[in-house]
C-alpha cells in the first residue's frame, strides 16, 4: 500500500518495483491523497495492474494509509513510502518473517538504506549555503558524495527519554546488523498483522503526518503485541523527498506530534522533559535570531498542544483503560 500526494513520479517507481517483482505475489493499492495535479491520471495510466484509490482531500499520511488498509481484507498489510524503492524480495521477506514469527508479533519493520553514498563533514565545520546535508544522532553533518559510504536510514523506531521518536541505526554503516526486537516500526517499510490492527485500531488520523507509526507502536505494545526487524526486507530511501526536513510542515508537525504522543502514552517524566525541551528550543531560537521562522513554528506547536490539553489528557486516560500492559513496563528505547 502506497500513499501519493502530488509525486506520481515517485509513486510509480515504488509501485512498479513491487509489481515487477515475481516473488511479491501481492495486490498493490495506491491511494492518491487529494492531489491537486494530474497524479490520478498518471497513476492509472502507468499502473493498470494496481488498484488506485482517490481521496477528495489530503488527510495526511495516516488518513491515506487507512484508506488503503480499509480497502483490503488481507491478513498482512505492507506499507511502503512512495520515496522508497524496494529491493527484489522486499514484500516476500516481510510476509515470510511475519508468518514465522510468534502470533503476538504485530508488525515487522524492514531495513531502510539511505539512497546514495554519504561523507561526514570534518569536525567543527558546518554545511555551506545550498549544500544538501543530514545530521546524525550525535549532531554530526553528512553530505552526499560519490566516494562516500552506504548508510542506514532505519532498522525500526525507538523513543528517547525526552519523547523524541527516532530511527534506530540512523546513519550507521550500511552493513551493520541489528537486533530483531525493536520498539516500533517505520511506516515507510513495514508489514502489519491484520489481527493486531483489529485489536488496537488503525493509524491515528489526527496526527496528519509524522509520529503516526510511533503512536500505533505504543498502542500495540500496551496491548501486549511485539514488533520485529527483518534484515532481508530492504528498501532504498530518498530521505524526505516528498516533504523536506526543513519545511514548515515538518517542523510544526514533528514538534507538535512528539508532544502529543508523549502525552498519550509516555510516563509523566518524559512528558515534562518533552515540553521543557520544546519551550527551550523555541525561546533559544528567538533569542539567537538564527532561525526565527523555525522557532516560531516550534512555539506554535507547543501552544497548540496546550490549547487542547483537556482532550489530550482524556485520550491518555482512555489509553490506560484499554491497555493490558502498564505504561512503565514498555521500553520505547529498545
Coordinates of C-alpha atoms in Angstrom, one line a residue:
X1 CA 0.0 0.0 0.0
X2 CA 1.5 3.3 -1.1
X3 CA 0.2 6.9 -0.4
X4 CA 0.7 9.5 -3.1
X5 CA 0.4 13.3 -2.9
X6 CA 1.5 15.2 -6.0
X7 CA 4.5 13.0 -6.6
X8 CA 3.2 10.5 -9.1
X9 CA 6.8 10.0 -10.4
X10 CA 8.0 8.6 -7.1
X11 CA 4.8 6.6 -6.5
X12 CA 5.0 4.9 -9.9
X13 CA 8.6 4.0 -9.3
X14 CA 7.9 2.4 -5.9
X15 CA 4.7 0.6 -7.1
X16 CA 6.4 -0.6 -10.3
X17 CA 9.2 -2.2 -8.3
X18 CA 6.7 -4.3 -6.3
X19 CA 4.5 -5.1 -9.3
X20 CA 7.5 -6.3 -11.4
X21 CA 8.8 -8.5 -8.6
X22 CA 7.6 -12.0 -9.3
X23 CA 8.1 -13.1 -5.7
X24 CA 5.8 -10.4 -4.2
X25 CA 2.5 -12.0 -5.1
X26 CA 0.6 -9.1 -3.6
X27 CA -2.2 -6.7 -4.5
X28 CA -0.7 -3.2 -4.9
X29 CA -3.0 -0.5 -3.6
X30 CA -2.1 3.2 -4.3
X31 CA -4.1 5.9 -2.5
X32 CA -4.0 9.4 -4.0
X33 CA -4.4 11.7 -1.1
X34 CA -6.3 14.6 -2.7
X35 CA -3.6 15.7 -5.1
X36 CA -4.3 18.9 -7.0
X37 CA -2.2 18.0 -10.0
X38 CA -2.6 15.2 -12.6
X39 CA -1.4 12.5 -10.3
X40 CA -4.5 10.3 -10.6
X41 CA -4.4 10.3 -14.4
X42 CA -0.7 9.5 -14.4
X43 CA -1.1 6.7 -11.8
X44 CA -3.9 5.0 -13.6
X45 CA -2.1 5.1 -16.9
X46 CA 1.2 3.9 -15.6
X47 CA -0.2 1.3 -13.1
X48 CA -3.0 -0.5 -14.8
X49 CA -2.2 -3.6 -12.8
X50 CA -2.6 -1.8 -9.4
X51 CA -5.7 -0.6 -7.6
X52 CA -5.7 3.2 -7.5
X53 CA -8.0 4.8 -4.9
X54 CA -8.7 8.5 -4.6
X55 CA -9.5 10.8 -1.7
X56 CA -11.1 14.2 -2.1
X57 CA -8.7 16.0 0.2
X58 CA -5.2 15.5 1.7
X59 CA -5.8 14.0 5.1
X60 CA -2.1 13.3 5.8
X61 CA -0.2 10.0 5.6
X62 CA -2.4 8.3 8.3
X63 CA -5.7 9.0 6.5
X64 CA -4.2 7.9 3.2
X65 CA -2.8 4.7 4.6
X66 CA -6.0 3.9 6.5
X67 CA -8.0 4.3 3.3
X68 CA -5.8 1.6 1.7
X69 CA -5.9 -0.7 4.7
X70 CA -9.7 -0.5 4.9
X71 CA -10.0 -1.3 1.2
X72 CA -8.4 -4.8 1.6
X73 CA -9.1 -7.7 3.9
X74 CA -5.6 -9.1 3.6
X75 CA -4.3 -10.7 6.7
X76 CA -0.9 -8.9 6.2
X77 CA -0.7 -5.3 5.0
X78 CA 2.6 -3.9 3.7
X79 CA 3.2 -0.1 3.9
X80 CA 5.7 1.4 1.6
X81 CA 6.7 5.1 1.3
X82 CA 6.5 6.5 -2.2
X83 CA 10.0 7.8 -2.0
X84 CA 11.4 4.4 -1.2
X85 CA 12.5 1.9 -3.8
X86 CA 12.2 -1.7 -2.6
X87 CA 14.8 -4.3 -3.4
X88 CA 13.6 -7.6 -5.1
X89 CA 12.0 -9.9 -2.5
X90 CA 11.1 -7.0 -0.1
X91 CA 7.4 -7.9 0.2
X92 CA 8.1 -11.6 0.4
X93 CA 10.7 -11.1 3.2
X94 CA 8.3 -9.1 5.3
X95 CA 5.5 -11.6 4.7
X96 CA 7.6 -14.7 5.4
X97 CA 9.1 -13.1 8.6
X98 CA 5.6 -12.4 10.0
X99 CA 4.5 -15.9 9.1
X100 CA 7.4 -17.4 11.0
X101 CA 7.1 -15.0 14.0
X102 CA 5.2 -15.7 17.2
X103 CA 1.4 -14.9 16.9
X104 CA 1.9 -11.9 19.3
X105 CA 4.2 -10.2 16.7
X106 CA 2.1 -7.3 15.3
X107 CA 4.5 -5.8 12.9
X108 CA 7.7 -6.4 11.0
X109 CA 9.9 -3.4 10.0
X110 CA 12.3 -3.5 7.1
X111 CA 15.9 -2.4 6.6
X112 CA 15.9 1.1 5.1
X113 CA 19.1 2.3 3.4
X114 CA 19.7 5.9 2.6
X115 CA 19.9 6.5 -1.2
X116 CA 23.3 7.3 -2.5
X117 CA 26.6 7.5 -0.6
X118 CA 27.5 9.8 2.3
X119 CA 30.6 11.5 3.7
X120 CA 30.8 13.1 7.1
X121 CA 31.9 16.8 7.2
X122 CA 35.1 17.5 9.1
X123 CA 34.7 18.1 12.8
X124 CA 34.0 21.8 13.6
X125 CA 32.6 22.6 10.2
X126 CA 29.0 23.0 9.1
X127 CA 27.2 23.0 5.8
X128 CA 27.7 25.7 3.2
X129 CA 24.8 27.6 1.7
X130 CA 22.7 25.3 -0.5
X131 CA 24.6 22.2 0.4
X132 CA 22.5 19.1 1.0
X133 CA 23.1 17.7 4.4
X134 CA 21.7 15.4 7.0
X135 CA 22.6 15.2 10.7
X136 CA 23.2 12.0 12.7
X137 CA 22.0 11.3 16.2
X138 CA 25.4 12.7 17.5
X139 CA 24.9 16.0 15.8
X140 CA 27.5 15.4 13.0
X141 CA 26.8 16.6 9.5
X142 CA 26.8 14.3 6.4
X143 CA 26.6 15.2 2.8
X144 CA 26.2 13.1 -0.4
X145 CA 29.4 12.1 -2.0
X146 CA 30.3 9.7 -4.8
X147 CA 33.2 8.3 -2.8
X148 CA 31.3 8.1 0.5
X149 CA 29.8 5.2 2.3
X150 CA 26.4 3.5 2.3
X151 CA 24.5 4.4 5.4
X152 CA 21.4 3.1 7.1
X153 CA 18.2 5.2 7.5
X154 CA 16.3 2.8 9.8
X155 CA 16.0 -0.6 11.3
X156 CA 12.9 0.3 13.3
X157 CA 11.9 3.1 15.6
X158 CA 12.7 3.9 19.2
X159 CA 11.8 6.8 21.6
X160 CA 14.3 8.5 23.9
X161 CA 13.7 9.8 27.4
X162 CA 12.7 13.3 26.0
X163 CA 10.0 11.8 23.9
X164 CA 11.9 12.0 20.6
X165 CA 10.9 9.3 18.1
X166 CA 13.9 8.4 16.0
X167 CA 15.1 5.8 13.5
X168 CA 17.2 3.1 15.1
X169 CA 20.6 2.8 13.5
X170 CA 20.3 6.2 11.7
X171 CA 23.5 6.8 9.7
X172 CA 25.0 3.5 11.0
X173 CA 27.2 1.7 8.4
X174 CA 25.0 0.1 5.7
X175 CA 26.1 -3.5 6.6
X176 CA 25.6 -3.2 10.3
X177 CA 23.4 -5.9 11.8
X178 CA 20.5 -5.0 14.0
X179 CA 18.6 -6.8 16.8
X180 CA 15.4 -8.5 15.8
X181 CA 13.5 -7.0 18.7
X182 CA 12.7 -3.3 18.3
X183 CA 10.1 -0.9 19.9
X184 CA 8.4 0.3 16.8
X185 CA 8.1 0.0 13.1
X186 CA 8.8 2.5 10.3
X187 CA 5.6 3.3 8.4
X188 CA 7.7 3.6 5.3
X189 CA 8.6 0.0 5.0
X190 CA 6.7 -2.5 7.2
X191 CA 4.2 -5.3 7.4
X192 CA 1.3 -5.1 9.8
X193 CA -0.8 -8.1 11.0
X194 CA -4.5 -7.6 10.5
X195 CA -5.3 -9.2 13.9
X196 CA -3.2 -6.6 15.6
X197 CA -4.9 -3.7 13.7
X198 CA -8.3 -5.2 14.6
X199 CA -7.3 -5.2 18.3
X200 CA -5.7 -1.7 18.6
X201 CA -7.1 0.2 15.7
X202 CA -5.5 1.9 12.7
X203 CA -3.2 4.9 12.4
X204 CA -4.4 8.0 14.2
X205 CA -5.5 10.5 11.5
X206 CA -5.5 13.5 13.9
X207 CA -1.7 13.4 13.7
X208 CA -1.9 14.1 10.0
X209 CA 1.8 13.4 9.3
X210 CA 4.8 12.3 11.4
X211 CA 4.8 10.1 14.6
X212 CA 1.7 8.1 13.4
X213 CA 3.8 4.9 13.2
X214 CA 5.4 5.6 16.6
X215 CA 1.9 6.2 18.2
X216 CA 0.5 3.0 16.7
X217 CA 3.5 1.1 18.0
X218 CA 2.8 2.4 21.6
X219 CA -0.8 1.2 21.4
X220 CA 0.4 -2.2 20.2
X221 CA 3.0 -2.5 22.9
X222 CA 0.5 -1.6 25.6
X223 CA -1.8 -4.4 24.4
X224 CA 1.0 -7.0 24.6
X225 CA 2.0 -7.0 20.9
X226 CA 5.6 -7.1 19.7
X227 CA 7.5 -5.6 16.8
X228 CA 10.4 -7.2 15.0
X229 CA 13.0 -6.3 12.4
X230 CA 13.6 -8.2 9.1
X231 CA 17.1 -7.6 7.9
X232 CA 16.4 -9.1 4.4
X233 CA 13.5 -6.8 3.7
X234 CA 15.4 -3.9 2.2
X235 CA 14.4 -0.6 0.6
X236 CA 16.5 2.4 -0.6
X237 CA 15.0 5.6 0.7
X238 CA 15.4 9.1 -0.8
X239 CA 15.1 10.8 2.6
X240 CA 12.3 13.3 2.8
X241 CA 12.0 13.6 -1.0
X242 CA 8.2 14.1 -0.5
X243 CA 8.1 16.9 2.1
X244 CA 11.6 18.0 3.1
X245 CA 13.1 18.0 6.6
X246 CA 13.2 21.8 6.9
X247 CA 9.7 22.6 5.6
X248 CA 7.2 24.4 7.8
X249 CA 5.0 21.2 7.7
X250 CA 7.8 19.1 9.0
X251 CA 9.0 21.5 11.8
X252 CA 5.5 22.2 13.1
X253 CA 4.1 18.6 12.9
X254 CA 7.2 17.0 14.2
X255 CA 7.3 19.2 17.3
X256 CA 3.6 19.0 17.9
X257 CA 3.2 15.3 17.4
X258 CA 6.2 14.5 19.6
X259 CA 4.4 16.2 22.5
X260 CA 1.0 14.7 21.7
X261 CA 2.3 11.1 21.5
X262 CA 4.2 11.6 24.7
X263 CA 1.1 12.9 26.4
X264 CA -1.0 10.0 25.3
X265 CA 1.5 7.2 26.0
X266 CA 4.7 8.1 27.9
X267 CA 5.4 8.4 31.6
X268 CA 4.9 11.9 33.1
X269 CA 8.7 12.4 33.4
X270 CA 9.0 12.0 29.6
X271 CA 6.1 14.4 29.1
X272 CA 7.7 17.0 31.3
X273 CA 11.1 16.7 29.5
X274 CA 9.5 16.9 26.1
X275 CA 7.5 20.1 26.9
X276 CA 10.6 21.7 28.5
X277 CA 12.8 20.8 25.6
X278 CA 10.3 22.3 23.1
X279 CA 10.0 25.5 25.1
X280 CA 13.7 26.0 25.4
X281 CA 14.3 25.2 21.7
X282 CA 11.8 27.8 20.7
X283 CA 13.0 30.6 23.1
X284 CA 16.6 30.0 22.2
X285 CA 15.8 30.2 18.5
X286 CA 14.0 33.5 19.0
X287 CA 16.9 34.9 21.1
X288 CA 19.7 33.8 18.8
X289 CA 17.9 35.2 15.7
X290 CA 19.5 32.4 13.5
X291 CA 16.2 30.8 12.6
X292 CA 13.2 32.7 14.0
X293 CA 10.9 31.0 11.5
X294 CA 11.6 27.6 12.9
X295 CA 11.5 28.9 16.5
X296 CA 8.0 30.4 15.9
X297 CA 6.8 27.1 14.4
X298 CA 8.1 25.2 17.4
X299 CA 6.4 27.5 19.9
X300 CA 3.2 27.4 17.8
X301 CA 3.3 23.6 18.2
X302 CA 3.6 23.9 22.0
X303 CA 0.8 26.4 22.1
X304 CA -1.4 24.1 20.0
X305 CA -0.9 21.2 22.4
X306 CA -1.5 23.4 25.5
X307 CA -4.8 24.8 23.9
X308 CA -6.1 21.2 23.5
X309 CA -4.7 19.8 26.8
X310 CA -8.0 18.5 28.2
X311 CA -8.6 16.5 25.1
X312 CA -5.1 15.0 25.2
X313 CA -5.4 14.1 28.9
X314 CA -8.8 12.4 28.1
X315 CA -7.0 10.4 25.5
X316 CA -4.2 9.5 27.9
X317 CA -6.7 8.1 30.5
X318 CA -8.6 6.3 27.7
X319 CA -5.4 4.5 26.7
X320 CA -4.8 3.4 30.3
X321 CA -8.3 1.8 30.4
X322 CA -7.7 0.0 27.1
X323 CA -4.1 -1.2 28.0
X324 CA -3.2 -4.6 29.3
X325 CA 0.4 -3.7 29.9
X326 CA 1.4 -1.0 32.4
X327 CA 2.8 2.2 30.9
X328 CA 6.2 1.9 32.7
X329 CA 6.6 -1.8 31.6
X330 CA 7.0 -0.6 28.0
X331 CA 10.6 0.2 27.0
X332 CA 10.4 2.6 23.9
X333 CA 14.2 2.8 23.8
X334 CA 14.6 -0.8 22.8

